PDB file of C-alpha atoms in Angstrom:
ATOM      1  CA  MET O   1      -9.500 -23.023  31.376  1.00 43.00           C
ATOM      2  CA  ASN O   2     -10.978 -23.281  27.920  1.00 46.00           C
ATOM      3  CA  THR O   3      -7.971 -23.997  25.804  1.00 46.00           C
ATOM      4  CA  VAL O   4      -9.960 -23.980  22.582  1.00 47.00           C
ATOM      5  CA  GLU O   5      -9.769 -20.188  22.496  1.00 56.00           C
ATOM      6  CA  LEU O   6      -5.989 -20.379  22.827  1.00 74.00           C
ATOM      7  CA  ALA O   7      -5.456 -22.606  19.851  1.00 87.00           C
ATOM      8  CA  PRO O   8      -2.470 -21.247  17.789  1.00 90.00           C
ATOM      9  CA  HIS O   9      -4.709 -19.946  14.818  1.00 91.00           C
ATOM     10  CA  ARG O  10      -6.976 -18.141  17.402  1.00 92.00           C
ATOM     11  CA  ILE O  11      -4.163 -16.548  19.099  1.00 93.00           C
ATOM     12  CA  ALA O  12      -2.568 -15.606  15.981  1.00 95.00           C
ATOM     13  CA  GLY O  13      -5.594 -13.536  15.036  1.00 95.00           C
ATOM     14  CA  LEU O  14      -5.984 -12.003  18.474  1.00 94.00           C
ATOM     15  CA  LEU O  15      -2.270 -11.238  18.892  1.00 96.00           C
ATOM     16  CA  ALA O  16      -2.080  -9.482  15.468  1.00 96.00           C
ATOM     17  CA  PRO O  17      -3.584  -6.061  16.589  1.00 96.00           C
ATOM     18  CA  ALA O  18      -1.744  -6.182  19.861  1.00 96.00           C
ATOM     19  CA  VAL O  19       1.474  -6.787  18.192  1.00 97.00           C
ATOM     20  CA  ASP O  20       0.827  -3.875  15.661  1.00 97.00           C
ATOM     21  CA  ARG O  21      -0.142  -1.442  18.439  1.00 97.00           C
ATOM     22  CA  THR O  22       2.710  -2.063  20.728  1.00 97.00           C
ATOM     23  CA  PHE O  23       5.286  -1.959  17.741  1.00 96.00           C
ATOM     24  CA  ARG O  24       3.735   1.372  16.401  1.00 96.00           C
ATOM     25  CA  ALA O  25       3.996   2.863  19.690  1.00 95.00           C
ATOM     26  CA  GLY O  26       7.653   2.165  20.070  1.00 95.00           C
ATOM     27  CA  ILE O  27       8.562   3.270  16.405  1.00 95.00           C
ATOM     28  CA  LEU O  28       6.430   6.458  16.922  1.00 93.00           C
ATOM     29  CA  ALA O  29       8.146   7.248  20.249  1.00 92.00           C
ATOM     30  CA  GLY O  30      11.401   6.688  18.426  1.00 91.00           C
ATOM     31  CA  ARG O  31      10.496   9.226  15.612  1.00 89.00           C
ATOM     32  CA  ASP O  32       9.264  11.879  18.072  1.00 90.00           C
ATOM     33  CA  GLY O  33      11.961  11.109  20.748  1.00 87.00           C
ATOM     34  CA  GLY O  34      15.010  11.870  18.625  1.00 90.00           C
ATOM     35  CA  GLY O  35      14.570   9.669  15.469  1.00 92.00           C
ATOM     36  CA  ALA O  36      13.376  12.535  13.137  1.00 92.00           C
ATOM     37  CA  GLU O  37      16.211  14.780  14.411  1.00 94.00           C
ATOM     38  CA  LEU O  38      18.632  12.042  13.790  1.00 95.00           C
ATOM     39  CA  SER O  39      17.345  11.372  10.348  1.00 94.00           C
ATOM     40  CA  GLN O  40      17.673  15.113   9.439  1.00 95.00           C
ATOM     41  CA  ARG O  41      21.386  15.144  10.485  1.00 96.00           C
ATOM     42  CA  TYR O  42      21.928  12.335   7.862  1.00 96.00           C
ATOM     43  CA  GLY O  43      20.001  13.982   5.049  1.00 95.00           C
ATOM     44  CA  GLY O  44      16.470  13.413   6.073  1.00 94.00           C
ATOM     45  CA  ILE O  45      13.844  10.708   5.217  1.00 93.00           C
ATOM     46  CA  THR O  46      15.057  10.834   1.634  1.00 94.00           C
ATOM     47  CA  ALA O  47      18.463   9.527   2.757  1.00 95.00           C
ATOM     48  CA  THR O  48      17.365   7.149   5.575  1.00 95.00           C
ATOM     49  CA  GLY O  49      13.961   5.811   4.963  1.00 91.00           C
ATOM     50  CA  PHE O  50      14.616   2.231   3.906  1.00 95.00           C
ATOM     51  CA  LEU O  51      17.405   2.025   6.320  1.00 95.00           C
ATOM     52  CA  VAL O  52      14.951   2.337   9.254  1.00 95.00           C
ATOM     53  CA  ASP O  53      12.735  -0.289   7.546  1.00 95.00           C
ATOM     54  CA  LEU O  54      15.657  -2.673   6.926  1.00 97.00           C
ATOM     55  CA  ARG O  55      17.548  -1.917  10.076  1.00 96.00           C
ATOM     56  CA  THR O  56      17.335  -5.404  11.769  1.00 95.00           C
ATOM     57  CA  ARG O  57      19.388  -6.728   8.954  1.00 97.00           C
ATOM     58  CA  LEU O  58      21.380  -3.839   7.555  1.00 97.00           C
ATOM     59  CA  ALA O  59      22.701  -2.855  11.054  1.00 97.00           C
ATOM     60  CA  ALA O  60      24.503  -6.250  11.227  1.00 96.00           C
ATOM     61  CA  PRO O  61      28.062  -6.359   9.883  1.00 95.00           C
ATOM     62  CA  GLY O  62      27.985  -7.693   6.515  1.00 95.00           C
ATOM     63  CA  GLY O  63      24.102  -7.703   6.652  1.00 96.00           C
ATOM     64  CA  SER O  64      22.124  -7.373   3.395  1.00 97.00           C
ATOM     65  CA  VAL O  65      18.712  -7.749   1.856  1.00 97.00           C
ATOM     66  CA  ASP O  66      18.485  -9.438  -1.401  1.00 95.00           C
ATOM     67  CA  GLU O  67      16.189  -8.277  -4.221  1.00 95.00           C
ATOM     68  CA  PRO O  68      13.431 -10.769  -3.882  1.00 95.00           C
ATOM     69  CA  GLY O  69      13.346 -10.013   0.029  1.00 95.00           C
ATOM     70  CA  PHE O  70      13.200  -6.257  -0.654  1.00 97.00           C
ATOM     71  CA  ALA O  71      10.375  -6.881  -3.056  1.00 96.00           C
ATOM     72  CA  ALA O  72       8.346  -8.957  -0.455  1.00 96.00           C
ATOM     73  CA  ILE O  73       9.071  -6.271   2.129  1.00 97.00           C
ATOM     74  CA  THR O  74       7.688  -3.447  -0.075  1.00 97.00           C
ATOM     75  CA  ARG O  75       4.943  -5.575  -1.750  1.00 96.00           C
ATOM     76  CA  TYR O  76       2.207  -3.011  -1.236  1.00 96.00           C
ATOM     77  CA  GLN O  77       4.379  -0.146  -2.799  1.00 96.00           C
ATOM     78  CA  ASP O  78       5.070   0.832  -6.121  1.00 96.00           C
ATOM     79  CA  PRO O  79       8.154  -0.827  -7.216  1.00 96.00           C
ATOM     80  CA  VAL O  80       9.351   1.828  -9.657  1.00 96.00           C
ATOM     81  CA  ALA O  81       8.903   4.492  -6.668  1.00 96.00           C
ATOM     82  CA  CYS O  82      10.821   2.157  -4.398  1.00 96.00           C
ATOM     83  CA  ARG O  83      13.800   1.894  -6.926  1.00 96.00           C
ATOM     84  CA  ARG O  84      13.883   5.563  -7.181  1.00 96.00           C
ATOM     85  CA  THR O  85      13.876   6.065  -3.386  1.00 96.00           C
ATOM     86  CA  VAL O  86      16.739   3.347  -3.141  1.00 97.00           C
ATOM     87  CA  ASP O  87      18.618   5.385  -5.916  1.00 97.00           C
ATOM     88  CA  LYS O  88      18.375   8.473  -3.826  1.00 96.00           C
ATOM     89  CA  GLN O  89      19.709   6.769  -0.754  1.00 97.00           C
ATOM     90  CA  VAL O  90      22.627   5.220  -2.635  1.00 97.00           C
ATOM     91  CA  ALA O  91      23.275   8.847  -3.901  1.00 97.00           C
ATOM     92  CA  HIS O  92      23.333  10.084  -0.383  1.00 97.00           C
ATOM     93  CA  GLY O  93      25.973   7.339   0.581  1.00 97.00           C
ATOM     94  CA  MET O  94      23.657   5.627   2.975  1.00 98.00           C
ATOM     95  CA  ILE O  95      22.951   2.194   1.036  1.00 98.00           C
ATOM     96  CA  TYR O  96      25.089   0.197  -1.328  1.00 98.00           C
ATOM     97  CA  ARG O  97      23.327  -1.678  -3.949  1.00 97.00           C
ATOM     98  CA  GLY O  98      25.176  -4.691  -5.405  1.00 97.00           C
ATOM     99  CA  PRO O  99      25.198  -5.870  -8.853  1.00 96.00           C
ATOM    100  CA  ASP O 100      22.593  -8.476  -7.887  1.00 95.00           C
ATOM    101  CA  GLY O 101      20.334  -5.820  -6.480  1.00 95.00           C
ATOM    102  CA  ALA O 102      21.118  -6.767  -2.823  1.00 97.00           C
ATOM    103  CA  LEU O 103      21.129  -3.781  -0.524  1.00 98.00           C
ATOM    104  CA  SER O 104      23.673  -3.174   2.453  1.00 98.00           C
ATOM    105  CA  ALA O 105      24.403  -0.099   4.663  1.00 98.00           C
ATOM    106  CA  THR O 106      27.576   1.986   3.759  1.00 98.00           C
ATOM    107  CA  GLU O 107      29.782   2.997   6.593  1.00 97.00           C
ATOM    108  CA  ARG O 108      27.672   6.213   6.899  1.00 98.00           C
ATOM    109  CA  GLY O 109      24.434   4.151   6.981  1.00 98.00           C
ATOM    110  CA  ALA O 110      25.763   1.833   9.480  1.00 97.00           C
ATOM    111  CA  ALA O 111      26.770   4.749  11.868  1.00 97.00           C
ATOM    112  CA  PHE O 112      23.145   6.218  11.397  1.00 97.00           C
ATOM    113  CA  LEU O 113      21.715   2.795  12.438  1.00 97.00           C
ATOM    114  CA  ALA O 114      23.944   2.485  15.476  1.00 96.00           C
ATOM    115  CA  GLU O 115      22.619   5.817  16.668  1.00 96.00           C
ATOM    116  CA  LEU O 116      19.107   4.770  15.693  1.00 97.00           C
ATOM    117  CA  TYR O 117      19.408   1.808  18.023  1.00 97.00           C
ATOM    118  CA  GLN O 118      20.550   4.162  20.739  1.00 96.00           C
ATOM    119  CA  VAL O 119      17.486   6.264  20.223  1.00 96.00           C
ATOM    120  CA  HIS O 120      15.282   3.340  20.412  1.00 97.00           C
ATOM    121  CA  ALA O 121      17.004   2.190  23.429  1.00 96.00           C
ATOM    122  CA  GLU O 122      16.196   5.486  25.261  1.00 96.00           C
ATOM    123  CA  VAL O 123      12.652   5.925  24.138  1.00 96.00           C
ATOM    124  CA  THR O 124      11.523   2.471  24.956  1.00 97.00           C
ATOM    125  CA  GLU O 125      12.970   2.534  28.257  1.00 96.00           C
ATOM    126  CA  GLU O 126      10.988   5.626  29.017  1.00 96.00           C
ATOM    127  CA  LEU O 127       7.900   4.427  27.138  1.00 96.00           C
ATOM    128  CA  TRP O 128       7.699   0.969  29.092  1.00 97.00           C
ATOM    129  CA  ALA O 129       9.128   2.176  32.319  1.00 96.00           C
ATOM    130  CA  GLY O 130       7.816   0.161  35.200  1.00 96.00           C
ATOM    131  CA  HIS O 131       6.895  -2.912  32.984  1.00 97.00           C
ATOM    132  CA  ASP O 132      10.318  -4.614  33.157  1.00 97.00           C
ATOM    133  CA  ASP O 133       8.914  -7.967  34.085  1.00 97.00           C
ATOM    134  CA  ARG O 134       6.394  -7.811  31.211  1.00 98.00           C
ATOM    135  CA  VAL O 135       8.990  -6.727  28.646  1.00 98.00           C
ATOM    136  CA  ALA O 136      11.317  -9.475  29.774  1.00 98.00           C
ATOM    137  CA  ARG O 137       8.667 -12.155  29.405  1.00 98.00           C
ATOM    138  CA  LEU O 138       7.493 -10.689  25.993  1.00 98.00           C
ATOM    139  CA  VAL O 139      11.248 -10.608  24.704  1.00 98.00           C
ATOM    140  CA  ALA O 140      11.676 -14.265  26.043  1.00 98.00           C
ATOM    141  CA  MET O 141       8.576 -15.546  24.303  1.00 98.00           C
ATOM    142  CA  LEU O 142       9.252 -13.629  21.080  1.00 98.00           C
ATOM    143  CA  GLY O 143      12.555 -15.074  20.951  1.00 98.00           C
ATOM    144  CA  ARG O 144      11.179 -18.709  21.109  1.00 97.00           C
ATOM    145  CA  LEU O 145       8.489 -17.755  18.452  1.00 97.00           C
ATOM    146  CA  LEU O 146      11.066 -16.294  16.022  1.00 97.00           C
ATOM    147  CA  SER O 147      13.409 -19.104  16.337  1.00 96.00           C
ATOM    148  CA  TYR O 148      10.620 -21.793  15.673  1.00 95.00           C
ATOM    149  CA  ALA O 149       9.421 -19.668  12.822  1.00 95.00           C
ATOM    150  CA  LEU O 150      12.888 -19.771  11.174  1.00 93.00           C
ATOM    151  CA  VAL O 151      12.867 -23.607  11.772  1.00 91.00           C
ATOM    152  CA  LEU O 152       9.512 -24.118  10.200  1.00 90.00           C
ATOM    153  CA  ALA O 153      10.592 -21.786   7.233  1.00 85.00           C
ATOM    154  CA  ASP O 154      13.605 -24.006   6.735  1.00 79.00           C
ATOM    155  CA  GLU O 155      11.493 -27.159   6.688  1.00 72.00           C
ATOM    156  CA  GLU O 156       8.855 -25.785   4.487  1.00 69.00           C
ATOM    157  CA  ALA O 157      11.597 -24.551   2.058  1.00 59.00           C
ATOM    158  CA  ASN O 158       9.078 -22.114   0.607  1.00 57.00           C
ATOM    159  CA  PRO O 159      10.507 -20.663  -2.710  1.00 48.00           C
ATOM    160  CA  ALA O 160       8.267 -17.613  -2.527  1.00 55.00           C
ATOM    161  CA  ALA O 161       9.894 -14.230  -1.617  1.00 64.00           C
ATOM    162  CA  SER O 162       9.715 -13.752   2.167  1.00 92.00           C
ATOM    163  CA  ALA O 163       9.815 -10.457   4.125  1.00 95.00           C
ATOM    164  CA  PHE O 164      10.409 -12.487   7.293  1.00 96.00           C
ATOM    165  CA  ALA O 165      13.318 -14.509   5.779  1.00 93.00           C
ATOM    166  CA  ALA O 166      14.825 -11.218   4.657  1.00 94.00           C
ATOM    167  CA  LEU O 167      14.912  -9.693   8.113  1.00 95.00           C
ATOM    168  CA  ALA O 168      15.128 -12.557  10.522  1.00 94.00           C
ATOM    169  CA  PRO O 169      16.717 -12.990  12.970  1.00 95.00           C
ATOM    170  CA  PRO O 170      16.842  -9.378  14.020  1.00 96.00           C
ATOM    171  CA  TYR O 171      20.381  -8.022  14.643  1.00 97.00           C
ATOM    172  CA  GLU O 172      20.867  -8.109  18.491  1.00 97.00           C
ATOM    173  CA  PRO O 173      24.432  -7.059  19.370  1.00 95.00           C
ATOM    174  CA  ASP O 174      25.523  -8.006  22.914  1.00 95.00           C
ATOM    175  CA  GLY O 175      24.162  -5.453  25.499  1.00 95.00           C
ATOM    176  CA  THR O 176      21.033  -4.672  23.429  1.00 97.00           C
ATOM    177  CA  PRO O 177      18.543  -3.272  25.899  1.00 97.00           C
ATOM    178  CA  SER O 178      15.162  -5.201  26.500  1.00 97.00           C
ATOM    179  CA  GLY O 179      13.162  -2.445  25.035  1.00 97.00           C
ATOM    180  CA  VAL O 180      15.090  -2.560  21.764  1.00 98.00           C
ATOM    181  CA  LEU O 181      14.760  -6.438  21.759  1.00 98.00           C
ATOM    182  CA  LEU O 182      11.158  -6.172  22.179  1.00 98.00           C
ATOM    183  CA  LEU O 183      10.687  -3.532  19.518  1.00 98.00           C
ATOM    184  CA  ASN O 184      12.726  -5.289  16.853  1.00 98.00           C
ATOM    185  CA  ARG O 185      11.320  -8.885  17.646  1.00 98.00           C
ATOM    186  CA  LEU O 186       7.780  -7.449  17.297  1.00 98.00           C
ATOM    187  CA  GLY O 187       8.656  -5.903  14.037  1.00 97.00           C
ATOM    188  CA  THR O 188      10.143  -9.137  12.674  1.00 97.00           C
ATOM    189  CA  LEU O 189       7.033 -11.062  14.005  1.00 97.00           C
ATOM    190  CA  ARG O 190       4.838  -8.743  11.940  1.00 97.00           C
ATOM    191  CA  HIS O 191       6.753  -9.641   8.787  1.00 97.00           C
ATOM    192  CA  HIS O 192       6.030 -13.296   9.435  1.00 96.00           C
ATOM    193  CA  ARG O 193       2.218 -12.437   9.582  1.00 96.00           C
ATOM    194  CA  ALA O 194       2.560 -10.249   6.475  1.00 96.00           C
ATOM    195  CA  ASP O 195       3.895 -13.228   4.500  1.00 96.00           C
ATOM    196  CA  ALA O 196       1.064 -15.328   5.759  1.00 95.00           C
ATOM    197  CA  HIS O 197      -1.449 -12.777   4.678  1.00 97.00           C
ATOM    198  CA  ALA O 198       0.206 -12.375   1.164  1.00 96.00           C
ATOM    199  CA  ALA O 199       0.109 -16.101   0.882  1.00 95.00           C
ATOM    200  CA  ALA O 200      -3.653 -16.157   1.823  1.00 96.00           C
ATOM    201  CA  TRP O 201      -4.723 -13.422  -0.638  1.00 97.00           C
ATOM    202  CA  THR O 202      -2.577 -14.896  -3.388  1.00 96.00           C
ATOM    203  CA  ALA O 203      -4.186 -18.295  -2.907  1.00 96.00           C
ATOM    204  CA  ALA O 204      -7.682 -16.457  -3.171  1.00 96.00           C
ATOM    205  CA  GLY O 205      -6.693 -14.830  -6.550  1.00 97.00           C
ATOM    206  CA  HIS O 206      -5.878 -11.505  -5.478  1.00 97.00           C
ATOM    207  CA  THR O 207      -3.014  -8.999  -5.968  1.00 96.00           C
ATOM    208  CA  ALA O 208      -1.338  -6.479  -3.611  1.00 95.00           C
ATOM    209  CA  SER O 209      -3.566  -3.774  -5.206  1.00 95.00           C
ATOM    210  CA  SER O 210      -6.773  -5.792  -5.273  1.00 97.00           C
ATOM    211  CA  ILE O 211      -6.510  -7.004  -1.683  1.00 97.00           C
ATOM    212  CA  ALA O 212      -5.996  -3.270  -0.512  1.00 94.00           C
ATOM    213  CA  ALA O 213      -9.239  -2.367  -2.185  1.00 95.00           C
ATOM    214  CA  LEU O 214     -11.191  -5.250  -1.131  1.00 95.00           C
ATOM    215  CA  PRO O 215     -14.002  -4.118   1.371  1.00 95.00           C
ATOM    216  CA  ALA O 216     -14.875  -5.792   4.560  1.00 94.00           C
ATOM    217  CA  GLY O 217     -17.203  -8.747   4.011  1.00 96.00           C
ATOM    218  CA  PRO O 218     -17.302 -12.426   3.607  1.00 97.00           C
ATOM    219  CA  GLU O 219     -14.326 -12.782   1.214  1.00 97.00           C
ATOM    220  CA  ARG O 220     -12.006 -10.537   3.470  1.00 97.00           C
ATOM    221  CA  LEU O 221     -13.091 -12.349   6.497  1.00 97.00           C
ATOM    222  CA  ALA O 222     -12.104 -15.789   4.839  1.00 97.00           C
ATOM    223  CA  ILE O 223      -8.765 -14.404   3.737  1.00 97.00           C
ATOM    224  CA  GLU O 224      -7.987 -13.193   7.369  1.00 97.00           C
ATOM    225  CA  LEU O 225      -9.042 -16.425   8.871  1.00 96.00           C
ATOM    226  CA  GLU O 226      -6.639 -18.152   6.306  1.00 97.00           C
ATOM    227  CA  THR O 227      -3.984 -15.656   7.295  1.00 97.00           C
ATOM    228  CA  ASP O 228      -4.421 -16.632  11.073  1.00 96.00           C
ATOM    229  CA  ARG O 229      -3.991 -20.407   9.912  1.00 96.00           C
ATOM    230  CA  ARG O 230      -0.912 -19.741   8.003  1.00 95.00           C
ATOM    231  CA  ALA O 231       0.587 -17.575  10.698  1.00 95.00           C
ATOM    232  CA  ALA O 232      -0.104 -19.962  13.453  1.00 95.00           C
ATOM    233  CA  GLY O 233       2.760 -22.438  13.255  1.00 94.00           C
ATOM    234  CA  PRO O 234       5.241 -20.786  15.587  1.00 95.00           C
ATOM    235  CA  TYR O 235       2.662 -20.352  18.310  1.00 96.00           C
ATOM    236  CA  ALA O 236       2.748 -24.134  18.885  1.00 94.00           C
ATOM    237  CA  VAL O 237       6.110 -23.643  20.723  1.00 95.00           C
ATOM    238  CA  LEU O 238       4.218 -21.734  23.478  1.00 95.00           C
ATOM    239  CA  SER O 239       1.926 -23.216  25.893  1.00 93.00           C
ATOM    240  CA  ALA O 240      -1.794 -22.244  26.088  1.00 91.00           C
ATOM    241  CA  GLU O 241      -0.944 -20.425  29.290  1.00 93.00           C
ATOM    242  CA  GLU O 242       1.993 -18.479  27.734  1.00 95.00           C
ATOM    243  CA  ARG O 243      -0.154 -17.498  24.763  1.00 94.00           C
ATOM    244  CA  LEU O 244      -2.688 -15.889  26.940  1.00 94.00           C
ATOM    245  CA  THR O 245       0.214 -14.212  29.041  1.00 96.00           C
ATOM    246  CA  MET O 246       1.593 -12.794  25.881  1.00 97.00           C
ATOM    247  CA  LEU O 247      -1.674 -11.281  24.863  1.00 95.00           C
ATOM    248  CA  ALA O 248      -2.255  -9.952  28.284  1.00 96.00           C
ATOM    249  CA  ASP O 249       1.327  -8.560  28.627  1.00 97.00           C
ATOM    250  CA  LEU O 250       1.028  -6.730  25.263  1.00 97.00           C
ATOM    251  CA  ALA O 251      -2.288  -5.175  26.162  1.00 96.00           C
ATOM    252  CA  ALA O 252      -0.828  -3.905  29.314  1.00 96.00           C
ATOM    253  CA  LEU O 253       2.104  -2.042  27.876  1.00 96.00           C
ATOM    254  CA  PRO O 254       1.594   1.591  27.352  1.00 91.00           C
ATOM    255  CA  GLY O 255       1.331   3.044  23.930  1.00 77.00           C
TER     256      GLY O 255
END
């Protein structure tokens, strides 16, 4: 077996689109399979939007996302528009914003998130039916990846705002179904790569707006390769065979 192609930085690049595809499939299934209707019962997207994005932290009892973490999660969005959106969700009684800017779910917000977890349980069970072994393997490997990523983050003590640190580890109450574990662990891993990408384009002298406008070409390719390098650390915890298995399992899942 040619293990050069399975090096952590190489797998980080190969897995990124597979992780995105599988995660988006689960989220879209959740929206179409009851999530949109659930949101309407609580006031619509105006009331629930950021709760969905921050669910893996705000669903936890006492869970909160601080202001720098929220800024990192929404780094590609207009900060003024984001604040106005949060204002509306506070007004709807779904989110509480503390004096320091930290966001947490109200009792009503927590009830919405508990129902959302149930919706995601139902739709992922249907979406990935017949793939129990693959889902179980992916859940286990993602758990190891995220645990090691948290260890590396602690060792690096990076002062930069981190979307990953704001949302990891995902909230996983006892009895959380495998499909929900997979969906939320994939989402958390995406934030790890997002931080790596932000670090790469920042080092190249870009801003969130300028990198969004950067066309395909040598400069973007260099930033993507640097993103792979920065995102590679956690994959060292997996063997070369496990990295390939993860890629194959994600490719085989419907969605």
